[in-house]
Amino acid sequence: MELFDVYPLYPIEPVKALGSKLWDKNGTEYLDLYGGHAVISIGHSHPKYVERLSHQLGRIGFYSNAVENSLQNELALKMGQISGYYDYSLFLCSTGAEANENALKLASFHTGRKKIIALEKAFHGRTSGAVAATHNPKIIAPFNADHQVEFVPMNDLDALELAFDDEVAAFIVEGIQGVAGLYTPSNKFLKKAQALCEEHGSVFIMDEVQSGAGRTGKFFAHQHADIRPDIITLAKGMGNGFPVASVFIAPKFEPWHGMLGTTFGGNHLACAAALTVLEVISEEKLMQNAKALGDYAMDRLSKMPAVKEVRGKGLMIGAEFDFPVADLRKNLLMDHKIFTGSAANKSTLRLLPSLAVTKEELDQFFEALEIELEK
Ligand code: PLP
């Protein structure tokens, strides 16, 4: 049997990793400034993470949600503390799309409605519900006939107001649009969305799958704005590589048995991974590091004449060029051994390093970038 060929691959196989470093099977060292789409939050193979997961696996790795699991309660408590959403409840699942799917489902249960408002260029995942709310004409959701999704341009207050009516179940928005190219909804736009949701009895869903877990210098990107969504989804950086995701749910949602469910959600290993991530983020002050080094990197990028615009916040950074960045990324990887990312618009270089990245590591990138841009 062969793998179903749906991803283009670089001919590099990392076999070892530590912090922001990777090594391939020949022992060649790479600098990872992408973390597999913002997944690596506390750094690869963090010793505390390795120790905790190994210990947990030696005790119990998995049992279903049919039995008590105090690690889930511990995780919910810690999530409340670190995010400030003490009074919300936590639903645990395994991927970002699954978290968004459950968020949309909750909105439908709560309102009895199906219509969704999403943003142009949005990306919310690849389940049919999440795909329906994803703005990409190439990805057609075959089973989404039940979802009625209206897309509005980001930060267009009039279009947003026009899209709302009393049939809207939910408005869904990313904290910062990652895949699209690091576009951030304005505080004004988010406040307007929140007010419209309140006016029409709709649910405000904030997708922090990529922008959450401290990446922007606050636990959630939307916490830079003055809003409080009804539902927040989180994945990627939450597990530092272990597939774990969650849905933060406001107290007004009434749970009932059978309302949501998932086999793997909140299993023992997943909880151990997420708990360690939260502990390391706090102990090593990684949100402060994300802010300081994010400011440093964005400042340096904004001073480079070839960079047309710098977008993002903290360590979720997009540098806009006036050319497609595919070759630049390839040269950074092949000649300088540095992993970076791109975005759907093809002209954005995307940086999503570990929150523990150092100034020296960023300087290594800038040295390489300068050489490449002078060519
Ligand atoms: N939401 C956002 C903002 C994302 O960036 C992604 C993945 O890139 C998803 C949802 C889907 O997450 P997953 O691939 O874990 O299903």
Short mmCIF file of C-alpha atoms and ligand atoms in Angstrom, two decimals:
data_model
loop_
_atom_site.label_atom_id
_atom_site.label_comp_id
_atom_site.label_asym_id
_atom_site.label_seq_id
_atom_site.Cartn_x
_atom_site.Cartn_y
_atom_site.Cartn_z
CA MET A 1 0.00 0.00 0.00
CA GLU A 2 1.13 3.55 -0.69
CA LEU A 3 0.24 6.83 0.98
CA PHE A 4 -2.62 8.80 -0.54
CA ASP A 5 -0.67 11.58 -2.22
CA VAL A 6 -2.36 14.80 -1.11
CA TYR A 7 0.60 16.78 0.28
CA PRO A 8 3.69 18.04 -1.55
CA LEU A 9 6.77 16.98 0.46
CA TYR A 10 10.23 18.46 0.95
CA PRO A 11 12.87 15.72 0.56
CA ILE A 12 13.93 16.09 4.23
CA GLU A 13 13.14 13.72 7.06
CA PRO A 14 13.67 15.12 10.55
CA VAL A 15 14.51 12.26 12.92
CA LYS A 16 15.43 14.23 16.04
CA ALA A 17 14.40 17.56 17.50
CA LEU A 18 15.08 19.77 20.51
CA GLY A 19 13.74 23.27 21.15
CA SER A 20 13.77 25.06 17.78
CA LYS A 21 16.28 22.66 16.24
CA LEU A 22 15.69 19.64 14.03
CA TRP A 23 18.16 17.07 12.71
CA ASP A 24 17.71 14.87 9.65
CA LYS A 25 18.98 11.31 9.30
CA ASN A 26 22.38 12.56 8.05
CA GLY A 27 22.82 14.65 11.19
CA THR A 28 22.24 17.96 9.38
CA GLU A 29 20.83 20.60 11.72
CA TYR A 30 17.81 22.77 10.82
CA LEU A 31 16.25 25.77 12.50
CA ASP A 32 12.48 25.39 12.79
CA LEU A 33 10.63 28.71 12.55
CA TYR A 34 7.35 27.12 11.50
CA GLY A 35 6.64 24.40 14.09
CA GLY A 36 4.47 22.37 11.71
CA HIS A 37 1.81 25.12 11.32
CA ALA A 38 2.13 26.68 14.82
CA VAL A 39 1.91 23.35 16.62
CA ILE A 40 5.25 23.47 18.44
CA SER A 41 4.58 25.92 21.25
CA ILE A 42 7.01 25.06 24.07
CA GLY A 43 9.71 23.65 21.77
CA HIS A 44 10.36 20.22 20.33
CA SER A 45 10.98 17.39 22.80
CA HIS A 46 10.92 19.70 25.83
CA PRO A 47 12.45 17.57 28.64
CA LYS A 48 9.48 18.14 30.95
CA TYR A 49 7.06 17.15 28.15
CA VAL A 50 9.02 13.99 27.32
CA GLU A 51 9.22 13.03 30.98
CA ARG A 52 5.53 13.67 31.66
CA LEU A 53 4.25 11.82 28.59
CA SER A 54 6.55 8.85 29.19
CA HIS A 55 5.43 8.71 32.82
CA GLN A 56 1.76 8.92 31.83
CA LEU A 57 2.14 6.22 29.18
CA GLY A 58 3.72 3.97 31.82
CA ARG A 59 0.58 4.40 33.97
CA ILE A 60 -2.37 4.67 31.57
CA GLY A 61 -2.41 6.21 28.10
CA PHE A 62 -6.06 5.93 27.19
CA TYR A 63 -9.46 5.04 28.39
CA SER A 64 -12.69 6.37 26.93
CA ASN A 65 -14.84 9.12 28.40
CA ALA A 66 -17.08 6.49 30.01
CA VAL A 67 -15.00 6.66 33.20
CA GLU A 68 -13.78 9.44 35.48
CA ASN A 69 -10.49 11.05 34.50
CA SER A 70 -9.27 13.65 36.96
CA LEU A 71 -6.62 14.87 34.47
CA GLN A 72 -9.50 16.41 32.46
CA ASN A 73 -10.69 18.38 35.50
CA GLU A 74 -7.13 19.48 36.27
CA LEU A 75 -6.77 20.64 32.67
CA ALA A 76 -10.07 22.55 32.73
CA LEU A 77 -9.02 24.30 35.94
CA LYS A 78 -5.61 25.28 34.51
CA MET A 79 -7.17 26.41 31.22
CA GLY A 80 -9.52 28.68 33.14
CA GLN A 81 -6.65 30.14 35.12
CA ILE A 82 -4.28 30.79 32.23
CA SER A 83 -6.95 32.15 29.85
CA GLY A 84 -9.03 34.11 32.37
CA TYR A 85 -12.17 32.26 31.18
CA TYR A 86 -12.78 30.80 34.67
CA ASP A 87 -16.53 30.55 34.28
CA TYR A 88 -16.50 28.81 30.85
CA SER A 89 -16.63 25.01 30.43
CA LEU A 90 -14.17 22.96 28.42
CA PHE A 91 -14.99 20.30 25.81
CA LEU A 92 -11.95 18.25 24.79
CA CYS A 93 -11.44 16.81 21.32
CA SER A 94 -8.50 16.10 19.03
CA THR A 95 -8.20 18.51 16.08
CA GLY A 96 -8.95 22.09 15.12
CA ALA A 97 -11.63 21.17 12.60
CA GLU A 98 -13.30 18.95 15.17
CA ALA A 99 -13.29 21.81 17.69
CA ASN A 100 -14.88 24.15 15.12
CA GLU A 101 -17.38 21.49 14.09
CA ASN A 102 -18.48 21.16 17.70
CA ALA A 103 -18.61 24.94 18.11
CA LEU A 104 -20.90 25.24 15.06
CA LYS A 105 -23.00 22.37 16.33
CA LEU A 106 -23.37 24.02 19.74
CA ALA A 107 -24.47 27.22 18.02
CA SER A 108 -27.11 25.31 16.07
CA PHE A 109 -28.35 23.50 19.18
CA HIS A 110 -28.50 26.75 21.11
CA THR A 111 -30.28 28.83 18.48
CA GLY A 112 -32.17 26.19 16.48
CA ARG A 113 -30.75 27.88 13.35
CA LYS A 114 -28.36 26.90 10.54
CA LYS A 115 -27.07 30.10 8.96
CA ILE A 116 -23.44 30.99 9.57
CA ILE A 117 -21.53 34.18 8.86
CA ALA A 118 -17.83 33.73 8.17
CA LEU A 119 -15.09 35.94 6.76
CA GLU A 120 -13.73 36.01 3.25
CA LYS A 121 -10.40 34.11 3.08
CA ALA A 122 -11.26 32.30 6.33
CA PHE A 123 -9.90 28.84 7.06
CA HIS A 124 -11.61 26.77 9.71
CA GLY A 125 -10.69 23.17 8.86
CA ARG A 126 -11.58 20.27 6.64
CA THR A 127 -14.64 18.61 8.09
CA SER A 128 -17.72 19.39 6.04
CA GLY A 129 -19.09 21.95 8.51
CA ALA A 130 -15.71 23.59 8.99
CA VAL A 131 -15.11 23.48 5.23
CA ALA A 132 -18.46 25.15 4.66
CA ALA A 133 -17.27 28.10 6.76
CA THR A 134 -13.90 28.12 4.96
CA HIS A 135 -13.68 30.65 2.15
CA ASN A 136 -11.84 28.80 -0.61
CA PRO A 137 -13.55 28.20 -3.95
CA LYS A 138 -11.19 25.26 -4.65
CA ILE A 139 -12.31 23.34 -1.57
CA ILE A 140 -15.93 22.42 -2.13
CA ALA A 141 -17.74 20.78 0.75
CA PRO A 142 -19.88 18.05 -0.79
CA PHE A 143 -22.09 17.44 2.24
CA ASN A 144 -22.77 20.95 3.41
CA ALA A 145 -26.18 21.47 1.88
CA ASP A 146 -27.59 22.04 5.36
CA HIS A 147 -25.24 24.88 6.19
CA GLN A 148 -26.04 28.29 4.83
CA VAL A 149 -22.83 30.29 4.97
CA GLU A 150 -22.47 33.93 4.05
CA PHE A 151 -18.97 35.37 3.68
CA VAL A 152 -18.22 38.99 4.50
CA PRO A 153 -14.99 40.95 3.87
CA MET A 154 -12.85 41.46 6.97
CA ASN A 155 -13.36 44.76 8.77
CA ASP A 156 -16.30 45.77 6.55
CA LEU A 157 -18.80 46.91 9.17
CA ASP A 158 -21.59 47.62 6.69
CA ALA A 159 -21.35 44.20 5.01
CA LEU A 160 -21.35 42.57 8.43
CA GLU A 161 -24.47 44.43 9.49
CA LEU A 162 -26.20 43.53 6.22
CA ALA A 163 -25.37 39.84 6.61
CA PHE A 164 -26.97 39.57 10.06
CA ASP A 165 -30.61 38.70 10.62
CA ASP A 166 -32.57 36.62 13.12
CA GLU A 167 -31.73 33.43 11.20
CA VAL A 168 -28.00 33.59 12.01
CA ALA A 169 -26.84 30.77 14.28
CA ALA A 170 -23.22 31.90 14.49
CA PHE A 171 -20.57 34.33 13.42
CA ILE A 172 -17.17 32.62 13.22
CA VAL A 173 -13.84 34.42 12.94
CA GLU A 174 -10.15 33.58 13.44
CA GLY A 175 -8.20 35.50 16.08
CA ILE A 176 -5.70 36.21 13.29
CA GLN A 177 -6.28 34.65 9.86
CA GLY A 178 -3.35 32.25 9.58
CA VAL A 179 -3.68 30.38 6.31
CA ALA A 180 -4.93 33.50 4.48
CA GLY A 181 -1.82 35.51 5.31
CA LEU A 182 -1.94 36.93 8.83
CA TYR A 183 -4.85 39.37 8.54
CA THR A 184 -6.24 40.59 11.87
CA PRO A 185 -9.84 41.64 12.47
CA SER A 186 -9.97 45.13 14.01
CA ASN A 187 -11.21 45.75 17.52
CA LYS A 188 -14.04 47.83 16.04
CA PHE A 189 -15.10 45.00 13.72
CA LEU A 190 -15.04 42.43 16.51
CA LYS A 191 -17.01 44.69 18.86
CA LYS A 192 -19.58 45.27 16.13
CA ALA A 193 -19.82 41.49 15.54
CA GLN A 194 -20.31 40.92 19.25
CA ALA A 195 -23.05 43.57 19.40
CA LEU A 196 -24.80 42.10 16.32
CA CYS A 197 -24.63 38.60 17.82
CA GLU A 198 -26.24 39.93 21.00
CA GLU A 199 -28.90 41.84 19.05
CA HIS A 200 -29.88 38.84 16.89
CA GLY A 201 -29.41 36.08 19.47
CA SER A 202 -26.52 34.58 17.45
CA VAL A 203 -23.44 32.85 18.82
CA PHE A 204 -20.00 34.50 18.56
CA ILE A 205 -17.39 31.82 17.78
CA MET A 206 -13.72 32.74 17.94
CA ASP A 207 -11.39 30.30 16.16
CA GLU A 208 -8.09 30.43 18.03
CA VAL A 209 -6.94 27.05 16.69
CA GLN A 210 -3.76 28.62 15.30
CA SER A 211 -3.54 31.95 17.15
CA GLY A 212 -4.18 30.62 20.69
CA ALA A 213 -2.00 29.00 23.37
CA GLY A 214 0.01 32.16 24.01
CA ARG A 215 1.35 32.65 20.49
CA THR A 216 0.47 36.35 20.23
CA GLY A 217 1.74 37.29 23.70
CA LYS A 218 -1.68 36.81 25.32
CA PHE A 219 -3.30 33.40 25.72
CA PHE A 220 -5.78 34.20 22.95
CA ALA A 221 -5.26 36.69 20.11
CA HIS A 222 -8.74 38.18 20.65
CA GLN A 223 -7.66 39.22 24.15
CA HIS A 224 -5.80 42.11 22.50
CA ALA A 225 -9.30 43.37 21.62
CA ASP A 226 -12.06 44.26 24.02
CA ILE A 227 -14.46 41.37 23.41
CA ARG A 228 -15.64 38.12 25.01
CA PRO A 229 -16.80 35.46 22.52
CA ASP A 230 -19.43 32.88 23.45
CA ILE A 231 -17.31 29.99 22.18
CA ILE A 232 -13.55 29.78 21.60
CA THR A 233 -11.76 26.93 19.84
CA LEU A 234 -8.14 25.97 20.48
CA ALA A 235 -5.88 23.26 19.02
CA LYS A 236 -2.38 23.23 17.46
CA GLY A 237 -0.10 24.76 20.16
CA MET A 238 -2.24 23.30 22.94
CA GLY A 239 -0.52 19.90 22.68
CA ASN A 240 2.95 20.77 21.29
CA GLY A 241 2.56 17.94 18.77
CA PHE A 242 0.15 15.65 20.59
CA PRO A 243 -3.24 15.90 18.81
CA VAL A 244 -5.45 17.67 21.31
CA ALA A 245 -8.02 20.43 20.89
CA SER A 246 -10.71 22.10 22.92
CA VAL A 247 -13.84 24.22 22.89
CA PHE A 248 -14.30 26.92 25.56
CA ILE A 249 -18.04 27.28 26.17
CA ALA A 250 -19.80 30.19 27.92
CA PRO A 251 -22.03 29.43 30.92
CA LYS A 252 -25.22 30.21 28.96
CA PHE A 253 -24.88 26.91 27.03
CA GLU A 254 -26.71 24.12 28.83
CA PRO A 255 -25.06 20.69 28.34
CA TRP A 256 -27.00 17.44 28.10
CA HIS A 257 -25.69 13.90 27.89
CA GLY A 258 -25.10 12.90 24.30
CA MET A 259 -25.01 16.52 23.08
CA LEU A 260 -21.34 16.23 21.99
CA GLY A 261 -18.95 13.32 22.02
CA THR A 262 -15.66 11.93 20.74
CA THR A 263 -13.63 8.78 21.42
CA PHE A 264 -10.17 10.28 21.77
CA GLY A 265 -11.02 13.66 23.27
CA GLY A 266 -9.37 14.30 26.64
CA ASN A 267 -7.60 10.96 26.83
CA HIS A 268 -4.90 10.58 29.49
CA LEU A 269 -1.95 11.21 27.19
CA ALA A 270 -3.65 14.20 25.56
CA CYS A 271 -4.34 15.74 28.97
CA ALA A 272 -0.78 15.10 30.13
CA ALA A 273 0.52 16.84 26.99
CA ALA A 274 -1.80 19.85 27.35
CA LEU A 275 -1.13 20.20 31.08
CA THR A 276 2.61 20.21 30.50
CA VAL A 277 2.25 22.84 27.78
CA LEU A 278 0.32 25.14 30.14
CA GLU A 279 2.81 24.58 32.97
CA VAL A 280 5.83 25.31 30.76
CA ILE A 281 4.15 28.39 29.23
CA SER A 282 3.69 29.77 32.77
CA GLU A 283 6.98 28.63 34.32
CA GLU A 284 9.15 29.80 31.42
CA LYS A 285 7.12 32.98 30.83
CA LEU A 286 6.67 32.04 27.19
CA MET A 287 3.88 34.55 26.51
CA GLN A 288 6.26 37.33 27.55
CA ASN A 289 8.93 35.81 25.31
CA ALA A 290 6.44 35.62 22.42
CA LYS A 291 5.66 39.31 22.81
CA ALA A 292 9.28 40.48 23.21
CA LEU A 293 10.72 38.37 20.39
CA GLY A 294 7.67 38.94 18.21
CA ASP A 295 8.15 42.70 18.55
CA TYR A 296 11.85 42.28 17.78
CA ALA A 297 11.25 40.17 14.66
CA MET A 298 8.46 42.40 13.36
CA ASP A 299 10.56 45.50 13.91
CA ARG A 300 13.50 44.03 11.99
CA LEU A 301 11.26 42.85 9.16
CA SER A 302 9.57 46.23 8.86
CA LYS A 303 12.98 47.87 8.35
CA MET A 304 13.82 45.64 5.37
CA PRO A 305 13.13 47.47 2.07
CA ALA A 306 12.05 44.24 0.31
CA VAL A 307 9.33 43.64 2.90
CA LYS A 308 6.20 45.48 1.79
CA GLU A 309 4.14 44.88 4.93
CA VAL A 310 4.50 43.06 8.24
CA ARG A 311 1.33 41.58 9.73
CA GLY A 312 0.46 39.57 12.80
CA LYS A 313 1.21 39.73 16.49
CA GLY A 314 3.72 38.14 18.85
CA LEU A 315 5.19 35.05 17.21
CA MET A 316 2.47 34.77 14.55
CA ILE A 317 4.13 36.81 11.84
CA GLY A 318 3.60 37.39 8.14
CA ALA A 319 6.09 39.30 5.98
CA GLU A 320 4.58 40.42 2.69
CA PHE A 321 6.77 40.56 -0.43
CA ASP A 322 5.87 41.71 -3.92
CA PHE A 323 6.80 38.31 -5.35
CA PRO A 324 5.79 34.70 -4.62
CA VAL A 325 7.91 33.43 -1.73
CA ALA A 326 8.15 29.77 -2.81
CA ASP A 327 11.75 30.08 -4.07
CA LEU A 328 12.82 32.21 -1.12
CA ARG A 329 11.46 29.58 1.28
CA LYS A 330 13.13 26.80 -0.67
CA ASN A 331 16.50 28.60 -0.55
CA LEU A 332 16.13 29.33 3.16
CA LEU A 333 15.51 25.63 3.70
CA MET A 334 18.00 24.06 1.30
CA ASP A 335 20.88 26.55 1.56
CA HIS A 336 20.46 27.90 5.10
CA LYS A 337 18.62 24.98 6.74
CA ILE A 338 15.74 27.09 8.03
CA PHE A 339 12.08 26.04 7.97
CA THR A 340 9.57 28.84 7.32
CA GLY A 341 5.99 28.85 6.04
CA SER A 342 3.87 30.53 3.40
CA ALA A 343 0.21 31.48 3.10
CA ALA A 344 -2.61 31.03 0.62
CA ASN A 345 -1.79 34.35 -1.06
CA LYS A 346 1.70 32.95 -1.97
CA SER A 347 3.49 36.29 -1.28
CA THR A 348 3.51 36.05 2.52
CA LEU A 349 6.41 34.45 4.37
CA ARG A 350 4.90 33.01 7.53
CA LEU A 351 6.84 32.62 10.77
CA LEU A 352 5.35 30.51 13.56
CA PRO A 353 8.32 29.56 15.72
CA SER A 354 8.20 27.95 19.13
CA LEU A 355 7.27 30.46 21.85
CA ALA A 356 10.67 29.64 23.37
CA VAL A 357 12.63 30.75 20.29
CA THR A 358 15.71 32.83 21.14
CA LYS A 359 17.02 36.12 19.75
CA GLU A 360 20.10 34.25 18.46
CA GLU A 361 17.88 31.89 16.50
CA LEU A 362 15.94 34.78 14.99
CA ASP A 363 19.23 36.53 14.15
CA GLN A 364 20.35 33.39 12.32
CA PHE A 365 17.18 33.70 10.21
CA PHE A 366 17.70 37.42 9.52
CA GLU A 367 21.28 36.81 8.41
CA ALA A 368 20.05 34.17 5.94
CA LEU A 369 17.14 36.30 4.78
CA GLU A 370 19.42 39.26 4.07
CA ILE A 371 21.76 37.06 2.00
CA GLU A 372 18.81 35.71 0.00
CA LEU A 373 17.27 39.13 -0.62
CA GLU A 374 20.59 40.56 -1.84
CA LYS A 375 20.94 37.83 -4.51
N1 PLP B 1 -8.81 26.70 12.21
C1 PLP B 1 -7.69 27.36 11.89
C2 PLP B 1 -7.61 28.83 12.12
C3 PLP B 1 -6.60 26.67 11.35
O1 PLP B 1 -5.49 27.33 11.01
C4 PLP B 1 -6.71 25.27 11.15
C5 PLP B 1 -5.59 24.51 10.56
O2 PLP B 1 -4.69 25.05 9.97
C6 PLP B 1 -7.90 24.63 11.51
C7 PLP B 1 -8.93 25.37 12.04
C8 PLP B 1 -8.07 23.15 11.32
O3 PLP B 1 -7.29 22.48 12.27
P1 PLP B 1 -6.95 20.92 12.06
O4 PLP B 1 -6.06 20.82 10.87
O5 PLP B 1 -6.28 20.53 13.36
O6 PLP B 1 -8.23 20.22 11.87
#
